[in-house]
Amino acid sequence: MTHFFLPGHFGATILLLALSLLFPLVASADTIDLGITRGDVQILPAGRAHPVAAKKGQPLRSGDRIYTGQDGWTVLMMPDSSRIVLTANSEFLVRSHDAKRRTGTFALITGILRAMITPSAKSPPNYGFNSLTAVAGVRGTDFSMLHRGQANVFFGNSGVVEVQGLNTEARQLTAATVVQTTRGALPTQPIAVEPNSPLAEARALLNSVTDEAPASWVEAGKLPEIVARWNITYSRYLADAGRHEEALHVLQIALDLSDAVDIQADARLERGAVFSRDPAQAEAALKEYAALLDSTFTGPQRETALYMTGMGHYQLKQITQARARLQQYLRDYPDGRYRTRVDTLLRGLDSLAQ
């Protein structure tokens, strides 16, 4: 069983967790050994200033850090036959490990891992995995974890994992489901991985690159984008079902997962649309559109954001701001898709001003 505790505020809680990543716990243990290693993999031994190239069979002790480069891939072999696979562009810290008690604490600082923890009724394991925004206690399961920025995405392969935010109820991650969270908010409801869906594609890709090192990492590099794109689509279902807070949450995860400008733009538009459903959230919607308009982004989403900004100010009866944005729309998009509506709104502003 796995427990995740995610901070909602990034003050003292984050500082304490960050310090825990930097200063490992002391533990007695048999060593964890590196198994098969491919590409650029380096180890920074505890107390050393510079990393060294990793080698198969190399022991890992408390405080050791593992770095995988753009083509790096390695397996950590534990004495109880459990395995931890690290993929490219990951950083991982062994904080503590006790083979006799089957306990240990590890930190995924960034990247992707897959933990295949051997279950045992006689001697159940108790391994903890944490990032700056998640802490996981594992008792015999197979799951994958993608940690990027503040976002965490969990794919269940077997067993049960409980995902919990700071002072929130728990969500259960089971086989063929996904649970996500970011910024300490309540994790998403478990989402079934439907066959032939983008989530199924992401899960299959993640499992394939943790089963063995791929010949090319190009496809694996798309994982955050695949999940972020799916979140944008899923948010529309949630919004239409009246689950507005959940829709906003998965859109925030999309924003935190991918820096791609088109994903950022689509997520901002969708968040603005969700906020717009509630008149009391009109200002929040305008902030989402402003984030897009104030950037250098020039894609088609900008036209919609500009129109929705003018509409938002109109609905708030902010005549000066509405007129400025709607006139800007006519200058920037004289033959735009919203031209007729903009003309109507401007005539309406003349009536409001009288």
Tab-separated table of C-alpha atoms in Angstrom:
chain	number	residue	atom	x	y	z
A	1	MET	CA	0.000	0.000	0.000
A	2	THR	CA	1.312	3.458	-0.892
A	3	HIS	CA	0.613	6.780	0.797
A	4	PHE	CA	1.323	10.118	-0.882
A	5	PHE	CA	1.378	13.332	1.125
A	6	LEU	CA	1.441	16.428	-1.052
A	7	PRO	CA	1.912	19.963	0.310
A	8	GLY	CA	-0.635	22.578	-0.593
A	9	HIS	CA	1.694	25.430	0.373
A	10	PHE	CA	5.329	25.624	-0.502
A	11	GLY	CA	6.724	27.272	2.630
A	12	ALA	CA	8.013	25.332	5.596
A	13	THR	CA	6.705	22.005	4.317
A	14	ILE	CA	8.659	22.214	1.067
A	15	LEU	CA	11.739	23.428	2.917
A	16	LEU	CA	11.657	20.446	5.255
A	17	LEU	CA	11.093	18.015	2.392
A	18	ALA	CA	13.840	19.632	0.339
A	19	LEU	CA	16.233	19.284	3.254
A	20	SER	CA	15.260	15.642	3.607
A	21	LEU	CA	16.254	15.101	-0.009
A	22	LEU	CA	19.590	16.785	0.510
A	23	PHE	CA	20.491	15.071	3.769
A	24	PRO	CA	19.899	11.307	3.684
A	25	LEU	CA	18.920	9.184	6.638
A	26	VAL	CA	21.449	6.876	8.232
A	27	ALA	CA	20.695	3.171	7.917
A	28	SER	CA	22.319	-0.218	8.231
A	29	ALA	CA	21.876	-2.349	5.164
A	30	ASP	CA	23.050	-4.812	2.644
A	31	THR	CA	23.779	-2.891	-0.505
A	32	ILE	CA	21.592	-2.196	-3.500
A	33	ASP	CA	23.512	-3.046	-6.656
A	34	LEU	CA	23.279	-1.605	-10.133
A	35	GLY	CA	22.071	-4.142	-12.653
A	36	ILE	CA	22.111	-3.582	-16.399
A	37	THR	CA	23.161	-0.047	-17.268
A	38	ARG	CA	22.830	1.606	-20.659
A	39	GLY	CA	23.993	4.980	-21.966
A	40	ASP	CA	24.964	7.903	-19.770
A	41	VAL	CA	24.521	6.902	-16.123
A	42	GLN	CA	26.517	8.508	-13.342
A	43	ILE	CA	26.680	8.115	-9.592
A	44	LEU	CA	27.496	10.810	-7.075
A	45	PRO	CA	28.670	8.904	-3.972
A	46	ALA	CA	27.648	10.389	-0.640
A	47	GLY	CA	30.161	12.977	0.524
A	48	ARG	CA	31.775	13.341	-2.915
A	49	ALA	CA	31.787	16.506	-5.002
A	50	HIS	CA	31.816	14.975	-8.479
A	51	PRO	CA	29.881	12.087	-10.053
A	52	VAL	CA	31.582	9.075	-11.622
A	53	ALA	CA	30.499	6.811	-14.459
A	54	ALA	CA	28.271	3.987	-13.216
A	55	LYS	CA	29.177	0.332	-13.716
A	56	LYS	CA	27.153	-2.836	-13.531
A	57	GLY	CA	27.412	-4.407	-10.089
A	58	GLN	CA	28.353	-1.166	-8.407
A	59	PRO	CA	26.901	-1.001	-4.860
A	60	LEU	CA	24.732	1.893	-3.766
A	61	ARG	CA	24.643	3.174	-0.216
A	62	SER	CA	22.697	5.797	1.700
A	63	GLY	CA	23.281	9.231	0.256
A	64	ASP	CA	24.279	8.056	-3.223
A	65	ARG	CA	22.667	9.832	-6.160
A	66	ILE	CA	22.082	8.384	-9.621
A	67	TYR	CA	21.868	10.583	-12.700
A	68	THR	CA	20.718	9.334	-16.096
A	69	GLY	CA	21.485	11.392	-19.194
A	70	GLN	CA	19.494	11.754	-22.393
A	71	ASP	CA	20.115	8.104	-23.271
A	72	GLY	CA	20.633	6.786	-19.741
A	73	TRP	CA	18.855	3.725	-18.322
A	74	THR	CA	19.597	1.542	-15.342
A	75	VAL	CA	18.132	-1.022	-12.943
A	76	LEU	CA	18.640	-0.973	-9.187
A	77	MET	CA	18.683	-4.528	-7.830
A	78	MET	CA	17.577	-4.890	-4.212
A	79	PRO	CA	18.476	-7.862	-1.985
A	80	ASP	CA	14.813	-8.939	-1.745
A	81	SER	CA	14.566	-9.253	-5.567
A	82	SER	CA	12.708	-5.958	-5.897
A	83	ARG	CA	13.792	-3.735	-8.769
A	84	ILE	CA	13.713	-0.026	-9.493
A	85	VAL	CA	14.163	1.067	-13.097
A	86	LEU	CA	15.286	4.604	-13.920
A	87	THR	CA	14.821	5.976	-17.417
A	88	ALA	CA	16.524	8.838	-19.255
A	89	ASN	CA	16.845	12.309	-17.748
A	90	SER	CA	16.184	11.189	-14.197
A	91	GLU	CA	17.780	11.978	-10.856
A	92	PHE	CA	17.351	9.545	-7.980
A	93	LEU	CA	18.608	9.483	-4.391
A	94	VAL	CA	19.038	6.536	-2.040
A	95	ARG	CA	18.244	8.061	1.336
A	96	SER	CA	18.275	4.853	3.376
A	97	HIS	CA	17.967	1.096	3.031
A	98	ASP	CA	17.778	-1.807	5.475
A	99	ALA	CA	17.702	-5.185	3.755
A	100	LYS	CA	16.906	-7.208	6.877
A	101	ARG	CA	13.839	-5.154	7.720
A	102	ARG	CA	12.963	-4.609	4.034
A	103	THR	CA	12.694	-0.892	4.579
A	104	GLY	CA	14.094	2.013	2.639
A	105	THR	CA	13.510	5.578	1.589
A	106	PHE	CA	14.229	6.852	-1.905
A	107	ALA	CA	13.710	10.145	-3.713
A	108	LEU	CA	12.824	10.705	-7.354
A	109	ILE	CA	13.992	14.261	-7.794
A	110	THR	CA	13.003	14.353	-11.450
A	111	GLY	CA	12.223	11.908	-14.242
A	112	ILE	CA	10.567	8.510	-14.508
A	113	LEU	CA	10.866	5.347	-12.478
A	114	ARG	CA	9.147	2.000	-12.258
A	115	ALA	CA	9.144	0.222	-8.918
A	116	MET	CA	8.570	-3.538	-8.954
A	117	ILE	CA	8.465	-4.386	-5.253
A	118	THR	CA	8.346	-8.074	-4.356
A	119	PRO	CA	5.394	-8.812	-2.035
A	120	SER	CA	5.714	-11.160	0.936
A	121	ALA	CA	3.185	-12.118	3.613
A	122	LYS	CA	5.963	-13.246	5.956
A	123	SER	CA	8.146	-10.164	5.605
A	124	PRO	CA	6.160	-7.349	3.942
A	125	PRO	CA	8.289	-4.572	2.459
A	126	ASN	CA	7.989	-0.965	3.514
A	127	TYR	CA	9.729	1.234	0.969
A	128	GLY	CA	9.162	4.944	0.650
A	129	PHE	CA	9.456	6.967	-2.553
A	130	ASN	CA	9.243	10.726	-2.443
A	131	SER	CA	9.697	13.819	-4.540
A	132	LEU	CA	9.446	17.457	-3.543
A	133	THR	CA	5.668	17.117	-3.870
A	134	ALA	CA	4.966	13.470	-3.030
A	135	VAL	CA	5.819	10.805	-0.478
A	136	ALA	CA	4.987	7.153	-1.214
A	137	GLY	CA	5.068	4.123	1.069
A	138	VAL	CA	5.162	0.869	-0.916
A	139	ARG	CA	4.205	-2.580	0.376
A	140	GLY	CA	4.526	-4.908	-2.590
A	141	THR	CA	3.279	-3.525	-5.868
A	142	ASP	CA	4.259	-2.617	-9.417
A	143	PHE	CA	3.720	1.005	-10.392
A	144	SER	CA	5.337	3.725	-12.449
A	145	MET	CA	5.887	7.315	-11.438
A	146	LEU	CA	6.443	10.333	-13.652
A	147	HIS	CA	7.592	13.405	-11.750
A	148	ARG	CA	8.144	16.668	-13.556
A	149	GLY	CA	8.149	20.096	-11.970
A	150	GLN	CA	5.372	19.949	-9.404
A	151	ALA	CA	3.288	17.341	-11.215
A	152	ASN	CA	3.132	13.628	-10.426
A	153	VAL	CA	1.489	10.952	-12.579
A	154	PHE	CA	1.100	7.383	-11.317
A	155	PHE	CA	0.288	4.346	-13.468
A	156	GLY	CA	-0.748	1.182	-11.648
A	157	ASN	CA	0.357	-2.208	-12.962
A	158	SER	CA	-0.501	-4.461	-10.004
A	159	GLY	CA	-1.393	-4.157	-6.342
A	160	VAL	CA	-3.035	-1.196	-4.651
A	161	VAL	CA	-1.477	2.213	-4.052
A	162	GLU	CA	-3.112	4.923	-1.963
A	163	VAL	CA	-2.426	8.406	-3.274
A	164	GLN	CA	-3.038	11.208	-0.828
A	165	GLY	CA	-2.583	14.954	-0.858
A	166	LEU	CA	-1.721	16.997	2.213
A	167	ASN	CA	-4.649	16.621	4.622
A	168	THR	CA	-6.881	15.146	1.921
A	169	GLU	CA	-8.661	11.880	1.532
A	170	ALA	CA	-6.848	9.043	-0.224
A	171	ARG	CA	-7.335	7.870	-3.801
A	172	GLN	CA	-6.627	4.256	-4.693
A	173	LEU	CA	-4.388	3.467	-7.636
A	174	THR	CA	-4.995	-0.071	-8.892
A	175	ALA	CA	-3.962	-2.054	-11.938
A	176	ALA	CA	-4.671	-0.320	-15.259
A	177	THR	CA	-5.578	2.990	-13.652
A	178	VAL	CA	-3.971	6.420	-13.430
A	179	VAL	CA	-3.941	8.877	-10.535
A	180	GLN	CA	-2.451	12.351	-10.873
A	181	THR	CA	-1.769	15.286	-8.623
A	182	THR	CA	0.091	18.561	-8.465
A	183	ARG	CA	0.707	21.341	-5.968
A	184	GLY	CA	-0.673	19.405	-3.035
A	185	ALA	CA	-4.257	19.333	-4.244
A	186	LEU	CA	-6.554	16.361	-3.760
A	187	PRO	CA	-5.449	13.733	-6.307
A	188	THR	CA	-7.703	12.916	-9.192
A	189	GLN	CA	-10.200	10.117	-8.989
A	190	PRO	CA	-8.630	6.917	-10.380
A	191	ILE	CA	-9.012	6.927	-14.135
A	192	ALA	CA	-9.355	3.643	-15.997
A	193	VAL	CA	-6.864	3.121	-18.797
A	194	GLU	CA	-9.200	2.285	-21.675
A	195	PRO	CA	-7.823	0.207	-24.573
A	196	ASN	CA	-6.612	2.228	-27.568
A	197	SER	CA	-6.801	5.501	-25.612
A	198	PRO	CA	-3.991	8.063	-25.269
A	199	LEU	CA	-3.594	6.908	-21.656
A	200	ALA	CA	-3.167	3.331	-22.864
A	201	GLU	CA	-0.542	4.598	-25.299
A	202	ALA	CA	1.268	6.413	-22.496
A	203	ARG	CA	1.127	3.416	-20.155
A	204	ALA	CA	2.357	1.020	-22.849
A	205	LEU	CA	5.175	3.398	-23.768
A	206	LEU	CA	6.164	3.850	-20.131
A	207	ASN	CA	6.205	0.113	-19.486
A	208	SER	CA	8.167	-0.552	-22.657
A	209	VAL	CA	10.965	1.874	-21.756
A	210	THR	CA	11.164	0.423	-18.241
A	211	ASP	CA	11.244	-3.155	-19.517
A	212	GLU	CA	14.383	-2.416	-21.535
A	213	ALA	CA	16.320	0.573	-22.799
A	214	PRO	CA	14.881	1.699	-26.158
A	215	ALA	CA	16.996	2.259	-29.231
A	216	SER	CA	15.712	5.844	-29.333
A	217	TRP	CA	14.367	8.019	-26.543
A	218	VAL	CA	12.421	10.331	-28.857
A	219	GLU	CA	9.075	8.633	-28.253
A	220	ALA	CA	9.624	8.352	-24.500
A	221	GLY	CA	10.279	12.085	-24.378
A	222	LYS	CA	6.685	12.632	-25.476
A	223	LEU	CA	5.187	11.015	-22.360
A	224	PRO	CA	4.527	14.264	-20.443
A	225	GLU	CA	2.968	15.778	-23.560
A	226	ILE	CA	0.748	12.735	-24.187
A	227	VAL	CA	-0.621	12.842	-20.642
A	228	ALA	CA	-0.997	16.628	-20.701
A	229	ARG	CA	-2.952	16.444	-23.975
A	230	TRP	CA	-5.207	13.766	-22.549
A	231	ASN	CA	-5.842	15.923	-19.487
A	232	ILE	CA	-6.997	18.806	-21.663
A	233	THR	CA	-9.511	16.553	-23.394
A	234	TYR	CA	-10.605	14.937	-20.129
A	235	SER	CA	-11.177	18.353	-18.542
A	236	ARG	CA	-14.003	19.008	-21.011
A	237	TYR	CA	-15.797	15.879	-19.865
A	238	LEU	CA	-15.354	16.904	-16.238
A	239	ALA	CA	-16.585	20.442	-16.901
A	240	ASP	CA	-19.651	19.212	-18.787
A	241	ALA	CA	-20.387	16.870	-15.853
A	242	GLY	CA	-20.287	19.818	-13.457
A	243	ARG	CA	-17.026	18.665	-11.845
A	244	HIS	CA	-15.380	22.049	-12.257
A	245	GLU	CA	-12.738	21.785	-9.539
A	246	GLU	CA	-11.526	18.470	-10.939
A	247	ALA	CA	-11.416	19.982	-14.430
A	248	LEU	CA	-9.279	22.866	-13.178
A	249	HIS	CA	-6.998	20.416	-11.372
A	250	VAL	CA	-6.229	18.234	-14.392
A	251	LEU	CA	-5.650	21.358	-16.471
A	252	GLN	CA	-3.152	22.582	-13.864
A	253	ILE	CA	-1.427	19.212	-14.108
A	254	ALA	CA	-1.239	19.693	-17.882
A	255	LEU	CA	0.346	23.112	-17.367
A	256	ASP	CA	2.874	21.693	-14.894
A	257	LEU	CA	3.707	18.638	-17.014
A	258	SER	CA	4.545	20.234	-20.339
A	259	ASP	CA	6.213	23.456	-21.394
A	260	ALA	CA	5.027	23.070	-24.993
A	261	VAL	CA	3.533	26.419	-26.009
A	262	ASP	CA	0.471	24.943	-27.704
A	263	ILE	CA	-0.346	22.820	-24.644
A	264	GLN	CA	0.094	25.834	-22.393
A	265	ALA	CA	-2.219	27.835	-24.642
A	266	ASP	CA	-4.909	25.143	-24.855
A	267	ALA	CA	-4.828	24.555	-21.098
A	268	ARG	CA	-5.172	28.287	-20.392
A	269	LEU	CA	-8.131	28.541	-22.754
A	270	GLU	CA	-9.842	25.561	-21.146
A	271	ARG	CA	-9.244	26.872	-17.629
A	272	GLY	CA	-10.716	30.196	-18.713
A	273	ALA	CA	-13.741	28.396	-20.138
A	274	VAL	CA	-14.268	26.475	-16.884
A	275	PHE	CA	-14.019	29.629	-14.782
A	276	SER	CA	-16.414	31.395	-17.165
A	277	ARG	CA	-19.171	28.922	-16.279
A	278	ASP	CA	-19.395	30.594	-12.872
A	279	PRO	CA	-20.138	34.365	-12.938
A	280	ALA	CA	-18.341	34.703	-9.624
A	281	GLN	CA	-15.151	33.424	-11.280
A	282	ALA	CA	-15.153	35.892	-14.179
A	283	GLU	CA	-11.995	37.645	-12.988
A	284	ALA	CA	-10.204	34.292	-12.681
A	285	ALA	CA	-11.139	33.525	-16.283
A	286	LEU	CA	-9.708	36.856	-17.419
A	287	LYS	CA	-6.425	36.050	-15.671
A	288	GLU	CA	-6.122	32.800	-17.642
A	289	TYR	CA	-6.682	34.610	-20.933
A	290	ALA	CA	-4.262	37.362	-19.910
A	291	ALA	CA	-1.535	34.794	-19.272
A	292	LEU	CA	-1.874	33.746	-22.907
A	293	LEU	CA	-2.225	37.243	-24.366
A	294	ASP	CA	0.708	38.629	-22.383
A	295	SER	CA	3.027	35.942	-23.785
A	296	THR	CA	4.717	35.928	-27.181
A	297	PHE	CA	2.461	33.105	-28.355
A	298	THR	CA	0.922	33.762	-31.803
A	299	GLY	CA	-1.035	30.573	-32.444
A	300	PRO	CA	-4.764	30.417	-33.232
A	301	GLN	CA	-5.629	30.132	-29.521
A	302	ARG	CA	-4.644	33.777	-29.146
A	303	GLU	CA	-7.596	34.902	-31.268
A	304	THR	CA	-10.036	33.031	-29.032
A	305	ALA	CA	-8.381	34.388	-25.888
A	306	LEU	CA	-8.679	37.952	-27.189
A	307	TYR	CA	-12.357	37.524	-28.046
A	308	MET	CA	-13.122	35.857	-24.706
A	309	THR	CA	-11.317	38.678	-22.889
A	310	GLY	CA	-13.501	41.269	-24.586
A	311	MET	CA	-16.576	39.177	-23.836
A	312	GLY	CA	-15.557	38.791	-20.193
A	313	HIS	CA	-15.133	42.531	-19.676
A	314	TYR	CA	-18.463	43.089	-21.445
A	315	GLN	CA	-20.257	40.721	-19.077
A	316	LEU	CA	-18.687	42.507	-16.115
A	317	LYS	CA	-19.859	45.819	-17.630
A	318	GLN	CA	-16.283	47.051	-17.697
A	319	ILE	CA	-16.933	49.246	-20.711
A	320	THR	CA	-13.490	50.782	-21.226
A	321	GLN	CA	-11.631	47.458	-20.989
A	322	ALA	CA	-14.169	45.649	-23.140
A	323	ARG	CA	-14.038	48.266	-25.869
A	324	ALA	CA	-10.227	48.250	-25.915
A	325	ARG	CA	-9.999	44.463	-26.274
A	326	LEU	CA	-12.792	44.183	-28.855
A	327	GLN	CA	-11.272	46.950	-30.974
A	328	GLN	CA	-7.913	45.230	-30.667
A	329	TYR	CA	-9.572	42.091	-31.982
A	330	LEU	CA	-10.813	43.980	-35.078
A	331	ARG	CA	-7.296	45.314	-35.701
A	332	ASP	CA	-5.569	41.978	-35.233
A	333	TYR	CA	-8.206	39.768	-36.863
A	334	PRO	CA	-10.257	41.866	-39.315
A	335	ASP	CA	-11.592	38.701	-40.931
A	336	GLY	CA	-11.574	36.631	-37.777
A	337	ARG	CA	-14.020	33.886	-36.866
A	338	TYR	CA	-15.621	36.046	-34.158
A	339	ARG	CA	-15.915	39.228	-36.265
A	340	THR	CA	-19.718	39.274	-36.350
A	341	ARG	CA	-20.011	38.708	-32.602
A	342	VAL	CA	-17.446	41.406	-31.877
A	343	ASP	CA	-19.382	43.931	-33.979
A	344	THR	CA	-22.524	43.058	-32.018
A	345	LEU	CA	-20.761	43.451	-28.688
A	346	LEU	CA	-19.354	46.840	-29.669
A	347	ARG	CA	-22.843	48.056	-30.567
A	348	GLY	CA	-24.015	46.775	-27.220
A	349	LEU	CA	-21.281	48.749	-25.483
A	350	ASP	CA	-22.572	51.917	-27.127
A	351	SER	CA	-25.960	51.227	-25.579
A	352	LEU	CA	-24.442	50.535	-22.155
A	353	ALA	CA	-22.464	53.750	-22.288
A	354	GLN	CA	-25.533	55.898	-22.894
